[in-house]
Amino acid sequence: MVTISKPDERPARPYFSSGPCAKPPGWSPDRLKLDSLGRSHRSKLGKARLQYSINLMRELLQLPDSHRIGIVPGSDTGAFELAMWTMLGARPVTALAWESFGEGWVTDAVKQLKIEPTVIRADYGELPDLRQVNWNHDVLFTWNGTTSGVRVPDGEWIASDRGGLSFADATSAVFAYDIPWDKVDVATFSWQKVLGGEGAHGVLILGPRAVERLESHTPDWPLPKLFRLTKSGKLSEGVFSGETINTPSMLAVEDAIVALEWAKSVGGLHGMIGRTEANAAALDRIVRKRAWLSYLAADPANRSTTSVCLVLDGADQDRIKRMAALLEGEGAAYDIAGYRDAPPGLRIWCGATVDTPDIEALGPWLDWAWEQTA
Ligand SMILES: Cc1ncc(COP(=O)(O)O)c(C=O)c1O
């Protein structure tokens, strides 16, 4: 018996994908400055726009002067692999994995670089015991595990006097959490996540000890040109002032500038964190009211406020797919089925570019789709 009628109101912007994520509110292609298109990215104008995007990122992330920030090819994957390929091999490596992306970096380390890392794993929904980490090793981890909705709670577990380097895949964490930059030697992200920008380019952040590693260590494996960050043993500083390794998409850069200027307009980093937390709190109110909904991440301290992963009482992959398709067909929610390798469930992006009323409007639609697929 059907007891729930179709809700009257749809979320105004039903974009809840965990990547690429919703464009910033008010985004329109008309907002993009197009003067740099069709010009050399090495022209005065091209370089100025690249530098401007770097300056905005530095300001918004509250990045200390000790850390460099540059644009590299290949979205977050490109940036993280560039870091692995250029800096690993100098000391033992520990790789942490608790969901699909962390597992991907383990595969790189084991099968491609063949460096026999110590691997510390946890199941979907859990965080491994971070106290097991030996900080004489280089340590690879994901700040926010996008496919399980489990994040590290903070940077307290990262030793201040570490001998190794900390490598954080921070793509769904930056602009949503306060990152203690003194604990991070390498961080990577892509504009396509919390900023609501485009993929294609990665952003690479390097602390001083990472630069020291780059200038003192020559990897045993070949490095494609796309990964080369040094020349004659010295860091290519140009990469951190807009001289990209190869040709960037200036359209993606202009789009990132629109997103970054929007981020400034909502109060910068703390405005962005506040929006994310408000969205996660709105979703939490929905979850608490429904006995059939719960979190994949059991411990609230480790629970993501960006990629929130939910399990639905007894729902298998088939039911999740049917629910997601129904909601997409109604224009009520796009792309909310969990990641293909994760346990069956829904994943709802709560990053800053989503508006809280749209999360609130989702609740009745979840009830409706749940009953429709029973
Ligand atoms: C934690 C994490 N790492 C890496 C990636 C891969 O990012 P990209 O496709 O931007 O390279 C993603 C994308 O969802 C991610 O969430």
PDB file of N, CA and C in Angstrom, residues 142-235:
ATOM      1  N   THR A 142      44.565   9.457   2.835  1.00  0.00           N
ATOM      2  CA  THR A 142      43.497  10.250   2.240  1.00  0.00           C
ATOM      3  C   THR A 142      42.831  11.025   3.374  1.00  0.00           C
ATOM      4  N   TRP A 143      42.821  12.357   3.291  1.00  0.00           N
ATOM      5  CA  TRP A 143      42.265  13.121   4.428  1.00  0.00           C
ATOM      6  C   TRP A 143      40.782  12.819   4.596  1.00  0.00           C
ATOM      7  N   ASN A 144      40.080  12.782   3.469  1.00  0.00           N
ATOM      8  CA  ASN A 144      38.643  12.470   3.509  1.00  0.00           C
ATOM      9  C   ASN A 144      38.382  11.358   2.497  1.00  0.00           C
ATOM     10  N   GLY A 145      38.041  10.188   3.011  1.00  0.00           N
ATOM     11  CA  GLY A 145      37.779   9.053   2.117  1.00  0.00           C
ATOM     12  C   GLY A 145      36.412   9.247   1.461  1.00  0.00           C
ATOM     13  N   THR A 146      36.440   9.662   0.216  1.00  0.00           N
ATOM     14  CA  THR A 146      35.192  10.083  -0.439  1.00  0.00           C
ATOM     15  C   THR A 146      34.211   8.937  -0.634  1.00  0.00           C
ATOM     16  N   THR A 147      34.720   7.704  -0.734  1.00  0.00           N
ATOM     17  CA  THR A 147      33.809   6.608  -1.051  1.00  0.00           C
ATOM     18  C   THR A 147      33.246   5.907   0.189  1.00  0.00           C
ATOM     19  N   SER A 148      33.760   6.231   1.383  1.00  0.00           N
ATOM     20  CA  SER A 148      33.170   5.635   2.593  1.00  0.00           C
ATOM     21  C   SER A 148      32.645   6.697   3.546  1.00  0.00           C
ATOM     22  N   GLY A 149      32.988   7.958   3.275  1.00  0.00           N
ATOM     23  CA  GLY A 149      32.555   9.025   4.184  1.00  0.00           C
ATOM     24  C   GLY A 149      33.280   8.982   5.515  1.00  0.00           C
ATOM     25  N   VAL A 150      34.501   8.436   5.504  1.00  0.00           N
ATOM     26  CA  VAL A 150      35.328   8.430   6.720  1.00  0.00           C
ATOM     27  C   VAL A 150      36.541   9.325   6.482  1.00  0.00           C
ATOM     28  N   ARG A 151      36.774  10.244   7.422  1.00  0.00           N
ATOM     29  CA  ARG A 151      37.890  11.181   7.325  1.00  0.00           C
ATOM     30  C   ARG A 151      38.776  11.019   8.559  1.00  0.00           C
ATOM     31  N   VAL A 152      39.994  11.556   8.466  1.00  0.00           N
ATOM     32  CA  VAL A 152      40.788  11.630   9.703  1.00  0.00           C
ATOM     33  C   VAL A 152      40.199  12.772  10.533  1.00  0.00           C
ATOM     34  N   PRO A 153      40.197  12.648  11.862  1.00  0.00           N
ATOM     35  CA  PRO A 153      39.505  13.660  12.664  1.00  0.00           C
ATOM     36  C   PRO A 153      40.221  15.011  12.673  1.00  0.00           C
ATOM     37  N   ASP A 154      41.557  14.973  12.550  1.00  0.00           N
ATOM     38  CA  ASP A 154      42.385  16.180  12.643  1.00  0.00           C
ATOM     39  C   ASP A 154      43.808  15.796  12.264  1.00  0.00           C
ATOM     40  N   GLY A 155      44.770  16.652  12.610  1.00  0.00           N
ATOM     41  CA  GLY A 155      46.167  16.325  12.293  1.00  0.00           C
ATOM     42  C   GLY A 155      46.975  15.948  13.517  1.00  0.00           C
ATOM     43  N   GLU A 156      46.296  15.749  14.643  1.00  0.00           N
ATOM     44  CA  GLU A 156      46.990  15.461  15.904  1.00  0.00           C
ATOM     45  C   GLU A 156      47.850  14.200  15.824  1.00  0.00           C
ATOM     46  N   TRP A 157      47.428  13.232  15.045  1.00  0.00           N
ATOM     47  CA  TRP A 157      48.111  11.935  14.949  1.00  0.00           C
ATOM     48  C   TRP A 157      49.374  12.006  14.085  1.00  0.00           C
ATOM     49  N   ILE A 158      49.586  13.142  13.422  1.00  0.00           N
ATOM     50  CA  ILE A 158      50.775  13.294  12.571  1.00  0.00           C
ATOM     51  C   ILE A 158      51.894  13.879  13.440  1.00  0.00           C
ATOM     52  N   ALA A 159      53.007  13.147  13.545  1.00  0.00           N
ATOM     53  CA  ALA A 159      54.074  13.570  14.466  1.00  0.00           C
ATOM     54  C   ALA A 159      54.707  14.874  14.001  1.00  0.00           C
ATOM     55  N   SER A 160      54.902  15.785  14.945  1.00  0.00           N
ATOM     56  CA  SER A 160      55.553  17.057  14.608  1.00  0.00           C
ATOM     57  C   SER A 160      57.025  16.837  14.268  1.00  0.00           C
ATOM     58  N   ASP A 161      57.628  15.810  14.923  1.00  0.00           N
ATOM     59  CA  ASP A 161      59.062  15.573  14.689  1.00  0.00           C
ATOM     60  C   ASP A 161      59.274  14.401  13.733  1.00  0.00           C
ATOM     61  N   ARG A 162      58.353  14.238  12.787  1.00  0.00           N
ATOM     62  CA  ARG A 162      58.442  13.093  11.877  1.00  0.00           C
ATOM     63  C   ARG A 162      59.726  13.133  11.041  1.00  0.00           C
ATOM     64  N   GLY A 163      60.243  11.909  10.783  1.00  0.00           N
ATOM     65  CA  GLY A 163      61.400  11.808   9.894  1.00  0.00           C
ATOM     66  C   GLY A 163      60.946  11.701   8.450  1.00  0.00           C
ATOM     67  N   GLY A 164      59.808  10.997   8.226  1.00  0.00           N
ATOM     68  CA  GLY A 164      59.278  10.840   6.880  1.00  0.00           C
ATOM     69  C   GLY A 164      58.404  12.024   6.491  1.00  0.00           C
ATOM     70  N   LEU A 165      57.880  11.934   5.292  1.00  0.00           N
ATOM     71  CA  LEU A 165      56.993  12.991   4.794  1.00  0.00           C
ATOM     72  C   LEU A 165      55.541  12.525   4.903  1.00  0.00           C
ATOM     73  N   SER A 166      54.643  13.446   5.190  1.00  0.00           N
ATOM     74  CA  SER A 166      53.206  13.126   5.163  1.00  0.00           C
ATOM     75  C   SER A 166      52.650  13.535   3.806  1.00  0.00           C
ATOM     76  N   PHE A 167      51.988  12.590   3.141  1.00  0.00           N
ATOM     77  CA  PHE A 167      51.382  12.831   1.818  1.00  0.00           C
ATOM     78  C   PHE A 167      49.866  12.722   1.978  1.00  0.00           C
ATOM     79  N   ALA A 168      49.168  13.835   1.884  1.00  0.00           N
ATOM     80  CA  ALA A 168      47.707  13.816   2.063  1.00  0.00           C
ATOM     81  C   ALA A 168      46.990  14.021   0.735  1.00  0.00           C
ATOM     82  N   ASP A 169      46.230  13.005   0.340  1.00  0.00           N
ATOM     83  CA  ASP A 169      45.265  13.226  -0.742  1.00  0.00           C
ATOM     84  C   ASP A 169      44.099  13.956  -0.074  1.00  0.00           C
ATOM     85  N   ALA A 170      44.017  15.244  -0.323  1.00  0.00           N
ATOM     86  CA  ALA A 170      43.064  16.082   0.431  1.00  0.00           C
ATOM     87  C   ALA A 170      41.963  16.626  -0.466  1.00  0.00           C
ATOM     88  N   THR A 171      41.658  15.882  -1.538  1.00  0.00           N
ATOM     89  CA  THR A 171      40.786  16.477  -2.563  1.00  0.00           C
ATOM     90  C   THR A 171      39.375  16.775  -2.067  1.00  0.00           C
ATOM     91  N   SER A 172      38.794  15.934  -1.214  1.00  0.00           N
ATOM     92  CA  SER A 172      37.452  16.283  -0.740  1.00  0.00           C
ATOM     93  C   SER A 172      37.498  16.810   0.687  1.00  0.00           C
ATOM     94  N   ALA A 173      38.658  17.333   1.072  1.00  0.00           N
ATOM     95  CA  ALA A 173      38.852  17.896   2.416  1.00  0.00           C
ATOM     96  C   ALA A 173      39.156  19.390   2.388  1.00  0.00           C
ATOM     97  N   VAL A 174      40.005  19.821   1.443  1.00  0.00           N
ATOM     98  CA  VAL A 174      40.373  21.242   1.431  1.00  0.00           C
ATOM     99  C   VAL A 174      39.138  22.099   1.164  1.00  0.00           C
ATOM    100  N   PHE A 175      39.093  23.256   1.764  1.00  0.00           N
ATOM    101  CA  PHE A 175      37.967  24.206   1.722  1.00  0.00           C
ATOM    102  C   PHE A 175      36.767  23.702   2.525  1.00  0.00           C
ATOM    103  N   ALA A 176      36.918  22.545   3.204  1.00  0.00           N
ATOM    104  CA  ALA A 176      35.817  22.043   4.045  1.00  0.00           C
ATOM    105  C   ALA A 176      36.282  21.814   5.477  1.00  0.00           C
ATOM    106  N   TYR A 177      37.583  21.588   5.652  1.00  0.00           N
ATOM    107  CA  TYR A 177      38.139  21.378   6.981  1.00  0.00           C
ATOM    108  C   TYR A 177      39.322  22.327   7.166  1.00  0.00           C
ATOM    109  N   ASP A 178      39.636  22.603   8.422  1.00  0.00           N
ATOM    110  CA  ASP A 178      40.856  23.336   8.741  1.00  0.00           C
ATOM    111  C   ASP A 178      42.013  22.366   8.636  1.00  0.00           C
ATOM    112  N   ILE A 179      42.926  22.592   7.734  1.00  0.00           N
ATOM    113  CA  ILE A 179      44.055  21.666   7.586  1.00  0.00           C
ATOM    114  C   ILE A 179      45.265  22.278   8.315  1.00  0.00           C
ATOM    115  N   PRO A 180      45.858  21.542   9.249  1.00  0.00           N
ATOM    116  CA  PRO A 180      47.048  22.064   9.945  1.00  0.00           C
ATOM    117  C   PRO A 180      48.268  21.918   9.032  1.00  0.00           C
ATOM    118  N   TRP A 181      48.609  22.989   8.334  1.00  0.00           N
ATOM    119  CA  TRP A 181      49.607  22.867   7.260  1.00  0.00           C
ATOM    120  C   TRP A 181      50.977  22.459   7.775  1.00  0.00           C
ATOM    121  N   ASP A 182      51.271  22.755   9.053  1.00  0.00           N
ATOM    122  CA  ASP A 182      52.585  22.352   9.571  1.00  0.00           C
ATOM    123  C   ASP A 182      52.716  20.827   9.656  1.00  0.00           C
ATOM    124  N   LYS A 183      51.586  20.119   9.600  1.00  0.00           N
ATOM    125  CA  LYS A 183      51.632  18.646   9.657  1.00  0.00           C
ATOM    126  C   LYS A 183      51.630  18.020   8.252  1.00  0.00           C
ATOM    127  N   VAL A 184      51.526  18.858   7.236  1.00  0.00           N
ATOM    128  CA  VAL A 184      51.357  18.337   5.879  1.00  0.00           C
ATOM    129  C   VAL A 184      52.569  18.716   5.022  1.00  0.00           C
ATOM    130  N   ASP A 185      53.274  17.692   4.525  1.00  0.00           N
ATOM    131  CA  ASP A 185      54.415  17.966   3.647  1.00  0.00           C
ATOM    132  C   ASP A 185      53.979  18.034   2.188  1.00  0.00           C
ATOM    133  N   VAL A 186      53.010  17.181   1.847  1.00  0.00           N
ATOM    134  CA  VAL A 186      52.484  17.167   0.481  1.00  0.00           C
ATOM    135  C   VAL A 186      50.968  17.073   0.568  1.00  0.00           C
ATOM    136  N   ALA A 187      50.261  17.921  -0.150  1.00  0.00           N
ATOM    137  CA  ALA A 187      48.798  17.778  -0.244  1.00  0.00           C
ATOM    138  C   ALA A 187      48.399  17.976  -1.695  1.00  0.00           C
ATOM    139  N   THR A 188      47.333  17.271  -2.070  1.00  0.00           N
ATOM    140  CA  THR A 188      46.842  17.415  -3.443  1.00  0.00           C
ATOM    141  C   THR A 188      45.325  17.565  -3.430  1.00  0.00           C
ATOM    142  N   PHE A 189      44.829  18.239  -4.449  1.00  0.00           N
ATOM    143  CA  PHE A 189      43.374  18.293  -4.630  1.00  0.00           C
ATOM    144  C   PHE A 189      43.040  18.684  -6.060  1.00  0.00           C
ATOM    145  N   SER A 190      41.757  18.629  -6.344  1.00  0.00           N
ATOM    146  CA  SER A 190      41.288  19.052  -7.662  1.00  0.00           C
ATOM    147  C   SER A 190      40.180  20.085  -7.471  1.00  0.00           C
ATOM    148  N   TRP A 191      40.054  20.990  -8.405  1.00  0.00           N
ATOM    149  CA  TRP A 191      39.013  22.025  -8.312  1.00  0.00           C
ATOM    150  C   TRP A 191      37.601  21.447  -8.372  1.00  0.00           C
ATOM    151  N   GLN A 192      37.479  20.215  -8.878  1.00  0.00           N
ATOM    152  CA  GLN A 192      36.133  19.657  -9.124  1.00  0.00           C
ATOM    153  C   GLN A 192      35.355  19.300  -7.853  1.00  0.00           C
ATOM    154  N   LYS A 193      35.994  19.360  -6.684  1.00  0.00           N
ATOM    155  CA  LYS A 193      35.311  18.896  -5.473  1.00  0.00           C
ATOM    156  C   LYS A 193      34.642  20.050  -4.728  1.00  0.00           C
ATOM    157  N   VAL A 194      35.207  20.439  -3.577  1.00  0.00           N
ATOM    158  CA  VAL A 194      34.504  21.390  -2.697  1.00  0.00           C
ATOM    159  C   VAL A 194      34.295  22.739  -3.389  1.00  0.00           C
ATOM    160  N   LEU A 195      35.188  23.110  -4.282  1.00  0.00           N
ATOM    161  CA  LEU A 195      35.042  24.406  -4.964  1.00  0.00           C
ATOM    162  C   LEU A 195      33.962  24.390  -6.054  1.00  0.00           C
ATOM    163  N   GLY A 196      33.619  23.201  -6.535  1.00  0.00           N
ATOM    164  CA  GLY A 196      32.662  23.142  -7.645  1.00  0.00           C
ATOM    165  C   GLY A 196      33.269  23.619  -8.955  1.00  0.00           C
ATOM    166  N   GLY A 197      34.586  23.490  -9.075  1.00  0.00           N
ATOM    167  CA  GLY A 197      35.257  23.827 -10.336  1.00  0.00           C
ATOM    168  C   GLY A 197      35.265  22.626 -11.277  1.00  0.00           C
ATOM    169  N   GLU A 198      36.233  22.616 -12.192  1.00  0.00           N
ATOM    170  CA  GLU A 198      36.321  21.531 -13.167  1.00  0.00           C
ATOM    171  C   GLU A 198      37.485  20.601 -12.823  1.00  0.00           C
ATOM    172  N   GLY A 199      37.443  19.392 -13.383  1.00  0.00           N
ATOM    173  CA  GLY A 199      38.552  18.451 -13.241  1.00  0.00           C
ATOM    174  C   GLY A 199      39.690  18.887 -14.161  1.00  0.00           C
ATOM    175  N   ALA A 200      40.449  17.943 -14.634  1.00  0.00           N
ATOM    176  CA  ALA A 200      41.557  18.162 -15.577  1.00  0.00           C
ATOM    177  C   ALA A 200      42.851  18.614 -14.908  1.00  0.00           C
ATOM    178  N   HIS A 201      42.781  19.602 -14.014  1.00  0.00           N
ATOM    179  CA  HIS A 201      44.019  20.026 -13.350  1.00  0.00           C
ATOM    180  C   HIS A 201      44.050  19.602 -11.907  1.00  0.00           C
ATOM    181  N   GLY A 202      45.241  19.302 -11.449  1.00  0.00           N
ATOM    182  CA  GLY A 202      45.434  19.007 -10.038  1.00  0.00           C
ATOM    183  C   GLY A 202      46.143  20.183  -9.402  1.00  0.00           C
ATOM    184  N   VAL A 203      46.033  20.263  -8.097  1.00  0.00           N
ATOM    185  CA  VAL A 203      46.780  21.278  -7.355  1.00  0.00           C
ATOM    186  C   VAL A 203      47.709  20.540  -6.409  1.00  0.00           C
ATOM    187  N   LEU A 204      48.967  20.972  -6.424  1.00  0.00           N
ATOM    188  CA  LEU A 204      49.996  20.331  -5.617  1.00  0.00           C
ATOM    189  C   LEU A 204      50.526  21.343  -4.605  1.00  0.00           C
ATOM    190  N   ILE A 205      50.493  20.951  -3.334  1.00  0.00           N
ATOM    191  CA  ILE A 205      51.015  21.800  -2.264  1.00  0.00           C
ATOM    192  C   ILE A 205      52.244  21.102  -1.675  1.00  0.00           C
ATOM    193  N   LEU A 206      53.315  21.840  -1.562  1.00  0.00           N
ATOM    194  CA  LEU A 206      54.569  21.263  -1.047  1.00  0.00           C
ATOM    195  C   LEU A 206      55.087  22.061   0.130  1.00  0.00           C
ATOM    196  N   GLY A 207      55.333  21.373   1.237  1.00  0.00           N
ATOM    197  CA  GLY A 207      56.003  22.001   2.371  1.00  0.00           C
ATOM    198  C   GLY A 207      57.513  21.982   2.138  1.00  0.00           C
ATOM    199  N   PRO A 208      58.271  22.662   2.995  1.00  0.00           N
ATOM    200  CA  PRO A 208      59.716  22.786   2.789  1.00  0.00           C
ATOM    201  C   PRO A 208      60.450  21.438   2.783  1.00  0.00           C
ATOM    202  N   ARG A 209      59.974  20.476   3.574  1.00  0.00           N
ATOM    203  CA  ARG A 209      60.676  19.186   3.614  1.00  0.00           C
ATOM    204  C   ARG A 209      60.435  18.386   2.343  1.00  0.00           C
ATOM    205  N   ALA A 210      59.292  18.613   1.711  1.00  0.00           N
ATOM    206  CA  ALA A 210      59.030  17.963   0.420  1.00  0.00           C
ATOM    207  C   ALA A 210      59.964  18.535  -0.643  1.00  0.00           C
ATOM    208  N   VAL A 211      60.186  19.839  -0.590  1.00  0.00           N
ATOM    209  CA  VAL A 211      61.092  20.469  -1.564  1.00  0.00           C
ATOM    210  C   VAL A 211      62.520  19.931  -1.374  1.00  0.00           C
ATOM    211  N   GLU A 212      62.889  19.808  -0.104  1.00  0.00           N
ATOM    212  CA  GLU A 212      64.213  19.256   0.211  1.00  0.00           C
ATOM    213  C   GLU A 212      64.363  17.842  -0.393  1.00  0.00           C
ATOM    214  N   ARG A 213      63.291  17.044  -0.246  1.00  0.00           N
ATOM    215  CA  ARG A 213      63.308  15.690  -0.810  1.00  0.00           C
ATOM    216  C   ARG A 213      63.464  15.735  -2.329  1.00  0.00           C
ATOM    217  N   LEU A 214      62.693  16.608  -2.955  1.00  0.00           N
ATOM    218  CA  LEU A 214      62.745  16.686  -4.422  1.00  0.00           C
ATOM    219  C   LEU A 214      64.146  17.052  -4.906  1.00  0.00           C
ATOM    220  N   GLU A 215      64.813  17.909  -4.138  1.00  0.00           N
ATOM    221  CA  GLU A 215      66.123  18.400  -4.580  1.00  0.00           C
ATOM    222  C   GLU A 215      67.265  17.451  -4.207  1.00  0.00           C
ATOM    223  N   SER A 216      66.963  16.466  -3.314  1.00  0.00           N
ATOM    224  CA  SER A 216      68.063  15.611  -2.874  1.00  0.00           C
ATOM    225  C   SER A 216      67.926  14.157  -3.325  1.00  0.00           C
ATOM    226  N   HIS A 217      66.753  13.805  -3.835  1.00  0.00           N
ATOM    227  CA  HIS A 217      66.473  12.390  -4.108  1.00  0.00           C
ATOM    228  C   HIS A 217      66.196  12.190  -5.603  1.00  0.00           C
ATOM    229  N   THR A 218      66.870  11.171  -6.170  1.00  0.00           N
ATOM    230  CA  THR A 218      66.585  10.817  -7.568  1.00  0.00           C
ATOM    231  C   THR A 218      65.932   9.445  -7.586  1.00  0.00           C
ATOM    232  N   PRO A 219      64.679   9.371  -8.009  1.00  0.00           N
ATOM    233  CA  PRO A 219      63.986   8.069  -8.001  1.00  0.00           C
ATOM    234  C   PRO A 219      64.662   7.049  -8.926  1.00  0.00           C
ATOM    235  N   ASP A 220      64.444   5.762  -8.583  1.00  0.00           N
ATOM    236  CA  ASP A 220      65.033   4.681  -9.384  1.00  0.00           C
ATOM    237  C   ASP A 220      64.256   4.403 -10.662  1.00  0.00           C
ATOM    238  N   TRP A 221      63.061   4.941 -10.757  1.00  0.00           N
ATOM    239  CA  TRP A 221      62.209   4.621 -11.905  1.00  0.00           C
ATOM    240  C   TRP A 221      62.164   5.814 -12.861  1.00  0.00           C
ATOM    241  N   PRO A 222      61.757   5.557 -14.098  1.00  0.00           N
ATOM    242  CA  PRO A 222      61.696   6.675 -15.052  1.00  0.00           C
ATOM    243  C   PRO A 222      60.583   7.651 -14.689  1.00  0.00           C
ATOM    244  N   LEU A 223      60.770   8.914 -15.005  1.00  0.00           N
ATOM    245  CA  LEU A 223      59.750   9.936 -14.739  1.00  0.00           C
ATOM    246  C   LEU A 223      59.303  10.555 -16.052  1.00  0.00           C
ATOM    247  N   PRO A 224      58.010  10.435 -16.372  1.00  0.00           N
ATOM    248  CA  PRO A 224      57.548  11.122 -17.582  1.00  0.00           C
ATOM    249  C   PRO A 224      57.705  12.633 -17.418  1.00  0.00           C
ATOM    250  N   LYS A 225      57.776  13.322 -18.533  1.00  0.00           N
ATOM    251  CA  LYS A 225      57.935  14.778 -18.495  1.00  0.00           C
ATOM    252  C   LYS A 225      56.857  15.445 -17.630  1.00  0.00           C
ATOM    253  N   LEU A 226      55.636  14.874 -17.691  1.00  0.00           N
ATOM    254  CA  LEU A 226      54.511  15.439 -16.930  1.00  0.00           C
ATOM    255  C   LEU A 226      54.758  15.468 -15.432  1.00  0.00           C
ATOM    256  N   PHE A 227      55.676  14.634 -14.955  1.00  0.00           N
ATOM    257  CA  PHE A 227      55.932  14.530 -13.513  1.00  0.00           C
ATOM    258  C   PHE A 227      57.189  15.282 -13.094  1.00  0.00           C
ATOM    259  N   ARG A 228      57.894  15.897 -14.057  1.00  0.00           N
ATOM    260  CA  ARG A 228      59.206  16.454 -13.685  1.00  0.00           C
ATOM    261  C   ARG A 228      59.081  17.815 -13.019  1.00  0.00           C
ATOM    262  N   LEU A 229      59.494  17.865 -11.769  1.00  0.00           N
ATOM    263  CA  LEU A 229      59.370  19.095 -10.972  1.00  0.00           C
ATOM    264  C   LEU A 229      60.710  19.739 -10.685  1.00  0.00           C
ATOM    265  N   THR A 230      61.793  19.085 -11.125  1.00  0.00           N
ATOM    266  CA  THR A 230      63.112  19.672 -10.876  1.00  0.00           C
ATOM    267  C   THR A 230      63.893  19.740 -12.180  1.00  0.00           C
ATOM    268  N   LYS A 231      64.863  20.633 -12.179  1.00  0.00           N
ATOM    269  CA  LYS A 231      65.772  20.730 -13.315  1.00  0.00           C
ATOM    270  C   LYS A 231      67.175  20.875 -12.735  1.00  0.00           C
ATOM    271  N   SER A 232      68.077  20.017 -13.161  1.00  0.00           N
ATOM    272  CA  SER A 232      69.453  19.995 -12.637  1.00  0.00           C
ATOM    273  C   SER A 232      69.465  20.024 -11.107  1.00  0.00           C
ATOM    274  N   GLY A 233      68.585  19.206 -10.490  1.00  0.00           N
ATOM    275  CA  GLY A 233      68.590  19.072  -9.032  1.00  0.00           C
ATOM    276  C   GLY A 233      67.945  20.230  -8.284  1.00  0.00           C
ATOM    277  N   LYS A 234      67.351  21.166  -9.000  1.00  0.00           N
ATOM    278  CA  LYS A 234      66.698  22.310  -8.328  1.00  0.00           C
ATOM    279  C   LYS A 234      65.212  22.316  -8.670  1.00  0.00           C
ATOM    280  N   LEU A 235      64.403  22.708  -7.693  1.00  0.00           N
ATOM    281  CA  LEU A 235      62.964  22.782  -7.925  1.00  0.00           C
ATOM    282  C   LEU A 235      62.649  23.758  -9.060  1.00  0.00           C
TER     283      LEU A 235
END
